[in-house]
Amino acid sequence: NTNTNTNTNTNTNIPNTPSHTLNDLEMTTQNTSSDTNIAKATSKHATVDQLSPDDRYRYDRQLAKERHWKSSEFAVGLVEISFEDEIRARRDPRNLSEYASSTCGGCCDCCNPDVEPGCGCGCGTLLSGYVCRIFGGRRLGNMLVLKETVVEVGLPRDEDIEEQVPLSSEPSTSRTTRIDYVVGPFWPMYLFVTWPLVISVSGMTLLSALPHKHPFVILAWFVATSLLFWSLFNVGCRDPGILRRRSKGSADDRWNDRALTYRTRRAIYDTDCACVIEDFDHTCPWTGTAIGKNNMLYFQVFVSHVFICLIVDILLLTNAV
């Protein structure tokens, strides 16, 4: 993260939408050798029409990505507009040099220190593209939004202006997006590894060990297992605390260039999710997402009940209870 301390009296706005000049593209054409021609053309103040077809394609693609990135109301990083766009970009021979050096792998490489930060999960990108195509949803950083709701919120009024407004007038409102269900970049591991393990162990206990047990033991098992399932669903499918983009900050806030926002000290840009997460703790591949302000309680309940249910299941399966 690139962070700088900011004075309270400084009014800093989010950078404007990029114009159709190659100078605006310099900041985003430093990572791949395929953009060398664009950089050279920029230094000579060349026009867009002087670019080669491949460079013009990369320029237009980068321009669209930047526009989408800067128009987001959430503090997200610069990624492809959608998962389908990333799949097409990876398959396009013109982007071969851009992705040739990428170390992105599957969910099995999520804990590998050699894996490139910010790429999320390779198989997750592919599966997310199909999910978006079939069931809908959209990309937010490296996360997949399954359901969101547009809500109206009231705007604060200035006291001097409020005195002049008639009491019968309606308050000013603005529309904002509320994320209802979202999964992280490692959701395939969450769905195809964590859930099958939890369901298989619990199902084995239910079918082979619980019959003919004391009703109190059965009730306690159902309560603990229900809490395990409930917490696992909420920690993996709820908003972990994605920060909304802020153009102004207090003296303690810091500016984040990767997400174009002011953030508090405990709000961290997560390279796996490509989002700024409030009270960020870590990214858990078992739950598929980041652990932050909004799902920390669910995560603690999940971890504690994993051990409780595991011990109870072992005792039941071995007829120790």
mmCIF file of C-alpha atoms in Angstrom:
data_model
loop_
_atom_site.group_PDB
_atom_site.id
_atom_site.type_symbol
_atom_site.label_atom_id
_atom_site.label_comp_id
_atom_site.label_asym_id
_atom_site.label_seq_id
_atom_site.Cartn_x
_atom_site.Cartn_y
_atom_site.Cartn_z
ATOM 1 C CA ASN A 1 0.000 0.000 0.000
ATOM 2 C CA THR A 2 1.117 3.496 -0.785
ATOM 3 C CA ASN A 3 -0.071 5.661 2.067
ATOM 4 C CA THR A 4 0.516 9.270 3.003
ATOM 5 C CA ASN A 5 -0.615 11.292 6.017
ATOM 6 C CA THR A 6 -3.129 13.975 5.145
ATOM 7 C CA ASN A 7 -4.055 17.233 6.847
ATOM 8 C CA THR A 8 -7.666 17.680 7.876
ATOM 9 C CA ASN A 9 -8.027 20.975 6.050
ATOM 10 C CA THR A 10 -6.937 19.543 2.717
ATOM 11 C CA ASN A 11 -9.848 18.757 0.414
ATOM 12 C CA THR A 12 -8.585 16.040 -1.895
ATOM 13 C CA ASN A 13 -10.927 14.690 -4.532
ATOM 14 C CA ILE A 14 -10.797 11.372 -6.317
ATOM 15 C CA PRO A 15 -8.803 11.760 -9.535
ATOM 16 C CA ASN A 16 -10.929 12.695 -12.499
ATOM 17 C CA THR A 17 -11.982 10.224 -15.142
ATOM 18 C CA PRO A 18 -9.093 9.668 -17.553
ATOM 19 C CA SER A 19 -9.273 11.659 -20.782
ATOM 20 C CA HIS A 20 -8.415 10.342 -24.238
ATOM 21 C CA THR A 21 -4.739 11.238 -23.974
ATOM 22 C CA LEU A 22 -1.883 8.835 -23.698
ATOM 23 C CA ASN A 23 -0.336 10.821 -20.826
ATOM 24 C CA ASP A 24 -3.099 9.506 -18.549
ATOM 25 C CA LEU A 25 -2.045 5.960 -19.326
ATOM 26 C CA GLU A 26 1.556 6.270 -18.132
ATOM 27 C CA MET A 27 0.742 5.305 -14.536
ATOM 28 C CA THR A 28 -0.769 1.988 -15.595
ATOM 29 C CA THR A 29 1.657 0.883 -18.313
ATOM 30 C CA GLN A 30 4.689 0.121 -16.189
ATOM 31 C CA ASN A 31 4.200 -3.555 -15.372
ATOM 32 C CA THR A 32 4.435 -5.349 -18.732
ATOM 33 C CA SER A 33 6.908 -5.225 -21.560
ATOM 34 C CA SER A 34 4.021 -5.300 -24.037
ATOM 35 C CA ASP A 35 3.275 -1.662 -23.212
ATOM 36 C CA THR A 36 6.711 -0.394 -24.244
ATOM 37 C CA ASN A 37 5.455 0.977 -27.538
ATOM 38 C CA ILE A 38 2.672 2.864 -25.782
ATOM 39 C CA ALA A 39 5.153 4.394 -23.348
ATOM 40 C CA LYS A 40 7.407 5.456 -26.219
ATOM 41 C CA ALA A 41 4.481 6.966 -28.065
ATOM 42 C CA THR A 42 3.508 8.836 -24.919
ATOM 43 C CA SER A 43 6.960 10.350 -24.527
ATOM 44 C CA LYS A 44 6.737 11.663 -28.086
ATOM 45 C CA HIS A 45 3.235 13.055 -27.470
ATOM 46 C CA ALA A 46 1.863 10.829 -30.174
ATOM 47 C CA THR A 47 -1.841 10.637 -30.833
ATOM 48 C CA VAL A 48 -3.925 7.533 -30.397
ATOM 49 C CA ASP A 49 -4.198 7.108 -34.148
ATOM 50 C CA GLN A 50 -0.436 6.598 -34.426
ATOM 51 C CA LEU A 51 -0.496 3.470 -32.293
ATOM 52 C CA SER A 52 -0.301 0.019 -33.795
ATOM 53 C CA PRO A 53 -3.526 -2.048 -33.744
ATOM 54 C CA ASP A 54 -2.286 -4.164 -30.815
ATOM 55 C CA ASP A 55 -1.194 -1.123 -28.801
ATOM 56 C CA ARG A 56 -4.470 0.626 -29.588
ATOM 57 C CA TYR A 57 -6.354 -2.441 -28.347
ATOM 58 C CA ARG A 58 -4.370 -2.443 -25.081
ATOM 59 C CA TYR A 59 -4.851 1.304 -24.717
ATOM 60 C CA ASP A 60 -8.643 1.109 -25.155
ATOM 61 C CA ARG A 61 -8.822 -1.855 -22.790
ATOM 62 C CA GLN A 62 -6.799 -0.059 -20.133
ATOM 63 C CA LEU A 63 -8.874 3.086 -20.552
ATOM 64 C CA ALA A 64 -12.121 1.162 -20.011
ATOM 65 C CA LYS A 65 -10.674 -0.515 -16.912
ATOM 66 C CA GLU A 66 -9.623 2.826 -15.431
ATOM 67 C CA ARG A 67 -13.022 4.405 -16.069
ATOM 68 C CA HIS A 68 -14.803 1.530 -14.374
ATOM 69 C CA TRP A 69 -12.305 1.564 -11.501
ATOM 70 C CA LYS A 70 -12.682 5.278 -10.785
ATOM 71 C CA SER A 71 -16.487 5.223 -11.055
ATOM 72 C CA SER A 72 -16.935 2.559 -8.354
ATOM 73 C CA GLU A 73 -18.454 3.660 -5.060
ATOM 74 C CA PHE A 74 -16.402 1.011 -3.258
ATOM 75 C CA ALA A 75 -12.671 1.115 -2.495
ATOM 76 C CA VAL A 76 -11.475 -1.503 -4.962
ATOM 77 C CA GLY A 77 -8.310 -2.016 -6.950
ATOM 78 C CA LEU A 78 -7.729 -1.805 -10.692
ATOM 79 C CA VAL A 79 -8.868 -5.115 -12.170
ATOM 80 C CA GLU A 80 -10.723 -6.259 -15.261
ATOM 81 C CA ILE A 81 -14.297 -4.978 -15.421
ATOM 82 C CA SER A 82 -15.797 -8.466 -15.148
ATOM 83 C CA PHE A 83 -14.586 -12.031 -14.707
ATOM 84 C CA GLU A 84 -15.652 -12.795 -18.258
ATOM 85 C CA ASP A 85 -13.464 -9.931 -19.479
ATOM 86 C CA GLU A 86 -10.490 -11.405 -17.633
ATOM 87 C CA ILE A 87 -11.121 -14.848 -19.107
ATOM 88 C CA ARG A 88 -11.242 -13.367 -22.613
ATOM 89 C CA ALA A 89 -8.128 -11.280 -21.905
ATOM 90 C CA ARG A 90 -6.171 -14.312 -20.736
ATOM 91 C CA ARG A 91 -7.153 -16.239 -23.857
ATOM 92 C CA ASP A 92 -6.356 -13.376 -26.242
ATOM 93 C CA PRO A 93 -2.918 -13.839 -27.896
ATOM 94 C CA ARG A 94 -2.416 -10.055 -27.801
ATOM 95 C CA ASN A 95 -2.237 -10.250 -23.991
ATOM 96 C CA LEU A 96 0.168 -13.177 -23.916
ATOM 97 C CA SER A 97 3.091 -11.107 -22.657
ATOM 98 C CA GLU A 98 0.914 -9.567 -19.924
ATOM 99 C CA TYR A 99 -0.103 -12.889 -18.403
ATOM 100 C CA ALA A 100 2.943 -14.974 -19.367
ATOM 101 C CA SER A 101 4.846 -14.034 -16.203
ATOM 102 C CA SER A 102 1.803 -14.360 -13.962
ATOM 103 C CA THR A 103 2.215 -16.863 -11.122
ATOM 104 C CA CYS A 104 -1.524 -17.112 -10.501
ATOM 105 C CA GLY A 105 -2.608 -20.649 -9.826
ATOM 106 C CA GLY A 106 -5.575 -22.431 -8.403
ATOM 107 C CA CYS A 107 -6.992 -22.481 -4.917
ATOM 108 C CA CYS A 108 -4.305 -24.964 -3.888
ATOM 109 C CA ASP A 109 -1.708 -22.195 -4.325
ATOM 110 C CA CYS A 110 -3.533 -19.673 -2.142
ATOM 111 C CA CYS A 111 -0.967 -20.029 0.672
ATOM 112 C CA ASN A 112 2.068 -20.141 -1.628
ATOM 113 C CA PRO A 113 4.265 -17.054 -1.033
ATOM 114 C CA ASP A 114 5.433 -17.174 -4.667
ATOM 115 C CA VAL A 115 1.927 -16.609 -5.997
ATOM 116 C CA GLU A 116 1.402 -13.110 -7.358
ATOM 117 C CA PRO A 117 -0.645 -10.955 -4.942
ATOM 118 C CA GLY A 118 -3.897 -9.645 -6.297
ATOM 119 C CA CYS A 119 -4.566 -12.413 -8.787
ATOM 120 C CA GLY A 120 -7.040 -14.104 -6.459
ATOM 121 C CA CYS A 121 -7.799 -17.669 -7.413
ATOM 122 C CA GLY A 122 -7.169 -18.850 -10.971
ATOM 123 C CA CYS A 123 -9.904 -21.474 -11.007
ATOM 124 C CA GLY A 124 -12.119 -19.046 -9.070
ATOM 125 C CA THR A 125 -11.831 -16.536 -11.908
ATOM 126 C CA LEU A 126 -12.906 -19.137 -14.443
ATOM 127 C CA LEU A 127 -15.800 -20.427 -12.340
ATOM 128 C CA SER A 128 -16.875 -16.894 -11.392
ATOM 129 C CA GLY A 129 -17.131 -16.053 -15.075
ATOM 130 C CA TYR A 130 -19.522 -18.948 -15.635
ATOM 131 C CA VAL A 131 -21.519 -18.087 -12.505
ATOM 132 C CA CYS A 132 -21.939 -14.484 -13.677
ATOM 133 C CA ARG A 133 -22.990 -15.671 -17.113
ATOM 134 C CA ILE A 134 -25.589 -18.154 -15.834
ATOM 135 C CA PHE A 135 -26.880 -16.708 -12.564
ATOM 136 C CA GLY A 136 -25.923 -13.046 -12.830
ATOM 137 C CA GLY A 137 -23.815 -11.177 -10.302
ATOM 138 C CA ARG A 138 -20.937 -8.802 -10.803
ATOM 139 C CA ARG A 139 -17.275 -8.399 -10.009
ATOM 140 C CA LEU A 140 -16.109 -6.192 -7.149
ATOM 141 C CA GLY A 141 -12.342 -6.282 -6.950
ATOM 142 C CA ASN A 142 -11.642 -10.015 -6.951
ATOM 143 C CA MET A 143 -14.908 -10.760 -5.154
ATOM 144 C CA LEU A 144 -18.176 -12.013 -6.650
ATOM 145 C CA VAL A 145 -21.333 -10.139 -5.631
ATOM 146 C CA LEU A 146 -24.273 -12.571 -5.667
ATOM 147 C CA LYS A 147 -27.000 -10.205 -4.467
ATOM 148 C CA GLU A 148 -27.137 -6.477 -3.844
ATOM 149 C CA THR A 149 -29.877 -3.966 -3.113
ATOM 150 C CA VAL A 150 -30.140 -0.313 -4.066
ATOM 151 C CA VAL A 151 -31.283 1.683 -1.037
ATOM 152 C CA GLU A 152 -31.999 5.359 -0.448
ATOM 153 C CA VAL A 153 -30.191 7.177 2.333
ATOM 154 C CA GLY A 154 -30.856 10.658 3.665
ATOM 155 C CA LEU A 155 -28.329 13.384 3.017
ATOM 156 C CA PRO A 156 -27.193 15.596 5.926
ATOM 157 C CA ARG A 157 -28.508 19.153 5.808
ATOM 158 C CA ASP A 158 -26.862 22.372 6.741
ATOM 159 C CA GLU A 159 -28.680 24.019 9.658
ATOM 160 C CA ASP A 160 -28.859 27.442 7.974
ATOM 161 C CA ILE A 161 -30.397 25.935 4.861
ATOM 162 C CA GLU A 162 -32.761 23.716 6.840
ATOM 163 C CA GLU A 163 -34.367 26.746 8.542
ATOM 164 C CA GLN A 164 -35.361 28.168 5.167
ATOM 165 C CA VAL A 165 -36.890 24.923 3.861
ATOM 166 C CA PRO A 166 -40.610 24.391 4.568
ATOM 167 C CA LEU A 167 -41.416 21.628 7.022
ATOM 168 C CA SER A 168 -43.567 19.854 4.460
ATOM 169 C CA SER A 169 -40.711 19.382 2.002
ATOM 170 C CA GLU A 170 -39.205 15.907 1.641
ATOM 171 C CA PRO A 171 -35.636 15.360 2.870
ATOM 172 C CA SER A 172 -32.897 14.976 0.289
ATOM 173 C CA THR A 173 -31.922 11.395 -0.429
ATOM 174 C CA SER A 174 -29.322 9.605 -2.495
ATOM 175 C CA ARG A 175 -29.101 6.045 -3.753
ATOM 176 C CA THR A 176 -26.410 3.684 -2.598
ATOM 177 C CA THR A 177 -25.706 -0.016 -2.985
ATOM 178 C CA ARG A 178 -25.991 -2.481 -0.118
ATOM 179 C CA ILE A 179 -24.166 -5.771 -0.581
ATOM 180 C CA ASP A 180 -26.345 -8.634 0.663
ATOM 181 C CA TYR A 181 -24.339 -11.675 -0.401
ATOM 182 C CA VAL A 182 -20.764 -11.770 -1.679
ATOM 183 C CA VAL A 183 -18.110 -14.475 -1.862
ATOM 184 C CA GLY A 184 -14.349 -14.057 -1.858
ATOM 185 C CA PRO A 185 -11.723 -15.033 -4.428
ATOM 186 C CA PHE A 186 -11.247 -18.520 -2.937
ATOM 187 C CA TRP A 187 -14.939 -19.438 -2.949
ATOM 188 C CA PRO A 188 -14.320 -22.725 -4.879
ATOM 189 C CA MET A 189 -12.335 -24.046 -1.905
ATOM 190 C CA TYR A 190 -15.045 -22.783 0.448
ATOM 191 C CA LEU A 191 -17.787 -24.493 -1.571
ATOM 192 C CA PHE A 192 -16.078 -27.688 -2.748
ATOM 193 C CA VAL A 193 -13.716 -28.429 0.180
ATOM 194 C CA THR A 194 -14.865 -26.811 3.441
ATOM 195 C CA TRP A 195 -18.590 -27.484 3.093
ATOM 196 C CA PRO A 196 -18.182 -31.147 1.987
ATOM 197 C CA LEU A 197 -15.859 -31.811 4.948
ATOM 198 C CA VAL A 198 -18.270 -30.269 7.442
ATOM 199 C CA ILE A 199 -21.348 -31.945 5.939
ATOM 200 C CA SER A 200 -19.729 -35.390 5.598
ATOM 201 C CA VAL A 201 -18.484 -35.561 9.196
ATOM 202 C CA SER A 202 -21.767 -34.227 10.572
ATOM 203 C CA GLY A 203 -23.805 -36.539 8.344
ATOM 204 C CA MET A 204 -21.782 -39.586 9.399
ATOM 205 C CA THR A 205 -22.395 -38.735 13.035
ATOM 206 C CA LEU A 206 -26.091 -38.134 12.450
ATOM 207 C CA LEU A 207 -26.690 -41.437 10.671
ATOM 208 C CA SER A 208 -24.436 -43.793 12.585
ATOM 209 C CA ALA A 209 -23.883 -42.389 16.071
ATOM 210 C CA LEU A 210 -26.899 -40.324 17.107
ATOM 211 C CA PRO A 211 -29.677 -42.968 16.936
ATOM 212 C CA HIS A 212 -30.656 -44.369 20.345
ATOM 213 C CA LYS A 213 -28.702 -41.642 22.150
ATOM 214 C CA HIS A 214 -30.131 -39.664 25.039
ATOM 215 C CA PRO A 215 -32.429 -36.808 23.868
ATOM 216 C CA PHE A 216 -30.258 -34.251 25.668
ATOM 217 C CA VAL A 217 -27.181 -35.437 23.719
ATOM 218 C CA ILE A 218 -29.112 -35.255 20.441
ATOM 219 C CA LEU A 219 -30.369 -31.747 21.237
ATOM 220 C CA ALA A 220 -26.885 -30.506 22.174
ATOM 221 C CA TRP A 221 -25.440 -31.963 18.964
ATOM 222 C CA PHE A 222 -28.111 -30.281 16.823
ATOM 223 C CA VAL A 223 -27.547 -26.900 18.483
ATOM 224 C CA ALA A 224 -23.767 -27.022 18.068
ATOM 225 C CA THR A 225 -23.956 -28.266 14.463
ATOM 226 C CA SER A 226 -26.577 -25.663 13.542
ATOM 227 C CA LEU A 227 -24.372 -22.892 14.900
ATOM 228 C CA LEU A 228 -21.454 -24.320 12.914
ATOM 229 C CA PHE A 229 -23.445 -24.283 9.663
ATOM 230 C CA TRP A 230 -24.925 -20.841 10.365
ATOM 231 C CA SER A 231 -21.570 -19.235 11.141
ATOM 232 C CA LEU A 232 -19.845 -20.874 8.149
ATOM 233 C CA PHE A 233 -22.500 -19.545 5.774
ATOM 234 C CA ASN A 234 -22.351 -16.015 7.168
ATOM 235 C CA VAL A 235 -18.573 -15.753 7.298
ATOM 236 C CA GLY A 236 -18.251 -16.914 3.683
ATOM 237 C CA CYS A 237 -21.216 -15.174 2.053
ATOM 238 C CA ARG A 238 -21.542 -11.858 3.890
ATOM 239 C CA ASP A 239 -19.784 -8.578 3.231
ATOM 240 C CA PRO A 240 -16.534 -8.709 5.257
ATOM 241 C CA GLY A 241 -16.465 -4.911 5.502
ATOM 242 C CA ILE A 242 -15.674 -3.535 2.055
ATOM 243 C CA LEU A 243 -14.938 0.157 2.507
ATOM 244 C CA ARG A 244 -16.885 2.718 0.541
ATOM 245 C CA ARG A 245 -14.673 5.132 -1.324
ATOM 246 C CA ARG A 246 -13.994 8.371 0.549
ATOM 247 C CA SER A 247 -12.627 11.499 -1.113
ATOM 248 C CA LYS A 248 -11.973 13.277 2.214
ATOM 249 C CA GLY A 249 -10.331 12.069 5.391
ATOM 250 C CA SER A 250 -9.379 13.145 8.874
ATOM 251 C CA ALA A 251 -5.871 13.754 10.180
ATOM 252 C CA ASP A 252 -5.510 10.100 11.181
ATOM 253 C CA ASP A 253 -6.668 8.739 7.832
ATOM 254 C CA ARG A 254 -4.311 7.668 5.100
ATOM 255 C CA TRP A 255 -4.618 7.847 1.345
ATOM 256 C CA ASN A 256 -4.501 4.587 -0.589
ATOM 257 C CA ASP A 257 -3.442 4.880 -4.228
ATOM 258 C CA ARG A 258 -4.483 1.359 -5.166
ATOM 259 C CA ALA A 259 -8.109 1.982 -4.198
ATOM 260 C CA LEU A 260 -8.269 5.781 -4.614
ATOM 261 C CA THR A 261 -9.656 6.379 -1.148
ATOM 262 C CA TYR A 262 -8.898 7.590 2.329
ATOM 263 C CA ARG A 263 -8.840 4.796 4.881
ATOM 264 C CA THR A 264 -8.488 4.445 8.609
ATOM 265 C CA ARG A 265 -5.399 2.796 10.064
ATOM 266 C CA ARG A 266 -7.229 -0.510 10.582
ATOM 267 C CA ALA A 267 -8.702 -0.557 7.083
ATOM 268 C CA ILE A 268 -6.239 -2.466 4.900
ATOM 269 C CA TYR A 269 -6.074 -3.070 1.175
ATOM 270 C CA ASP A 270 -6.284 -6.845 0.727
ATOM 271 C CA THR A 271 -4.401 -7.884 -2.403
ATOM 272 C CA ASP A 272 -6.300 -11.186 -2.662
ATOM 273 C CA CYS A 273 -9.739 -9.558 -2.624
ATOM 274 C CA ALA A 274 -8.485 -6.358 -4.321
ATOM 275 C CA CYS A 275 -10.576 -4.332 -1.871
ATOM 276 C CA VAL A 276 -10.009 -2.199 1.198
ATOM 277 C CA ILE A 277 -11.466 -4.141 4.145
ATOM 278 C CA GLU A 278 -12.383 -2.387 7.381
ATOM 279 C CA ASP A 279 -10.635 -3.888 10.451
ATOM 280 C CA PHE A 280 -8.921 -6.380 8.158
ATOM 281 C CA ASP A 281 -7.490 -9.415 9.959
ATOM 282 C CA HIS A 282 -6.517 -11.944 7.280
ATOM 283 C CA THR A 283 -7.729 -13.818 4.216
ATOM 284 C CA CYS A 284 -8.971 -17.300 5.052
ATOM 285 C CA PRO A 285 -8.968 -19.772 2.125
ATOM 286 C CA TRP A 286 -11.166 -22.204 4.091
ATOM 287 C CA THR A 287 -13.961 -19.627 4.170
ATOM 288 C CA GLY A 288 -12.930 -18.261 0.775
ATOM 289 C CA THR A 289 -12.860 -14.605 1.752
ATOM 290 C CA ALA A 290 -11.305 -11.870 3.865
ATOM 291 C CA ILE A 291 -12.017 -11.613 7.579
ATOM 292 C CA GLY A 292 -12.874 -8.088 8.649
ATOM 293 C CA LYS A 293 -15.233 -5.887 10.572
ATOM 294 C CA ASN A 294 -18.541 -7.387 9.405
ATOM 295 C CA ASN A 295 -17.747 -11.111 9.563
ATOM 296 C CA MET A 296 -15.220 -11.377 12.398
ATOM 297 C CA LEU A 297 -17.895 -12.453 14.899
ATOM 298 C CA TYR A 298 -19.148 -15.160 12.532
ATOM 299 C CA PHE A 299 -15.567 -16.323 12.005
ATOM 300 C CA GLN A 300 -14.918 -16.633 15.740
ATOM 301 C CA VAL A 301 -18.136 -18.614 16.192
ATOM 302 C CA PHE A 302 -17.165 -20.854 13.283
ATOM 303 C CA VAL A 303 -13.646 -21.590 14.558
ATOM 304 C CA SER A 304 -14.829 -22.335 18.101
ATOM 305 C CA HIS A 305 -17.634 -24.631 16.930
ATOM 306 C CA VAL A 306 -15.342 -26.484 14.549
ATOM 307 C CA PHE A 307 -13.401 -27.742 17.573
ATOM 308 C CA ILE A 308 -16.534 -28.285 19.667
ATOM 309 C CA CYS A 309 -18.303 -30.274 16.963
ATOM 310 C CA LEU A 310 -15.166 -32.231 16.074
ATOM 311 C CA ILE A 311 -14.668 -33.354 19.674
ATOM 312 C CA VAL A 312 -18.367 -34.206 20.101
ATOM 313 C CA ASP A 313 -18.459 -36.139 16.814
ATOM 314 C CA ILE A 314 -15.368 -38.158 17.751
ATOM 315 C CA LEU A 315 -16.879 -39.000 21.152
ATOM 316 C CA LEU A 316 -20.169 -40.042 19.542
ATOM 317 C CA LEU A 317 -18.565 -42.091 16.758
ATOM 318 C CA THR A 318 -16.360 -43.946 19.263
ATOM 319 C CA ASN A 319 -19.353 -44.580 21.612
ATOM 320 C CA ALA A 320 -17.592 -42.660 24.364
ATOM 321 C CA VAL A 321 -20.818 -40.762 25.095
#
